[in-house]
Amino acid sequence: MNPAARMLLANKSWVQEKLSQDPGYFQRFAPGQSPEFLWIGCSDSRIPPNEITVTSAGELFIHRNIANLVIADDLNVQSVLQYAVLVLQVPHVIVCGHHGCGGVRAAMSRETSGPLDTWLDNIRAVGERHADELAAITDEGERWDRLVELNVRAQIEQLANSEVIRTAWARGPRPRLHGWVYGLDDGVLRELVTVERPVAGD
Ligand code: CO
């Protein structure tokens, strides 16, 4: 059986299993969604957001792209942000990078071309802002992981300065911003940075 046909078959048995455990399972999703988190993560196939956070359908509103970037003029991520934050009013936005990120590595290697190369310029800009710190790290793997972390922090800054988040913070305390990094080799999520609405007067 071809892999796509196998997936459709697996879906049928999954539906049967869900219904046997809970006959109303699918009907409960019909009225709408009210997720607690917007998850902005890397497209990497080894990092399934619901699986690593042990969350279920309806809990995460998800956007993924190469190297989990939040770019001001990217209509895709900005419209996801707008809908999740201003319409669904998620209390938390998570940017999750991961050690061993191929996108970050490709940005360091400068061996890409086409749209991907333009996309990765955003990571190169982060690297240039921290050039001295990165140059001081002699181990290439450690330098790679450090750029992954700096990249997550940069995306949290981009979020905090975005029109959508500023609009939300003018209305109330939501959302809280979280920068995390996932360890591909140990499965552990680590907190890097948390940002809340600035206190009035700051
Ligand atoms: Co990645």
Short mmCIF file of N, CA and C and ligand atoms in Angstrom, two decimals, residues 42 44 67-68 98 101-103, ligand 1:
data_model
loop_
_atom_site.label_atom_id
_atom_site.label_comp_id
_atom_site.label_asym_id
_atom_site.label_seq_id
_atom_site.Cartn_x
_atom_site.Cartn_y
_atom_site.Cartn_z
N CYS A 42 9.16 25.66 14.40
CA CYS A 42 9.84 25.29 13.17
C CYS A 42 9.04 24.20 12.45
N ASP A 44 10.19 21.70 11.08
CA ASP A 44 10.90 20.42 11.23
C ASP A 44 9.96 19.28 11.66
N ALA A 67 12.59 27.64 10.75
CA ALA A 67 13.33 28.33 11.80
C ALA A 67 12.47 29.30 12.62
N ASN A 68 11.15 29.03 12.67
CA ASN A 68 10.24 29.77 13.58
C ASN A 68 10.46 31.28 13.60
N HIS A 98 14.56 25.13 18.14
CA HIS A 98 15.11 23.84 18.58
C HIS A 98 16.58 23.75 18.23
N CYS A 101 18.67 23.00 14.56
CA CYS A 101 17.75 23.50 13.53
C CYS A 101 18.47 23.62 12.18
N GLY A 102 17.95 22.90 11.19
CA GLY A 102 18.57 22.91 9.86
C GLY A 102 18.49 24.28 9.20
N GLY A 103 17.41 25.03 9.49
CA GLY A 103 17.28 26.37 8.93
C GLY A 103 18.37 27.29 9.44
CO CO B 1 14.29 23.92 12.58
#
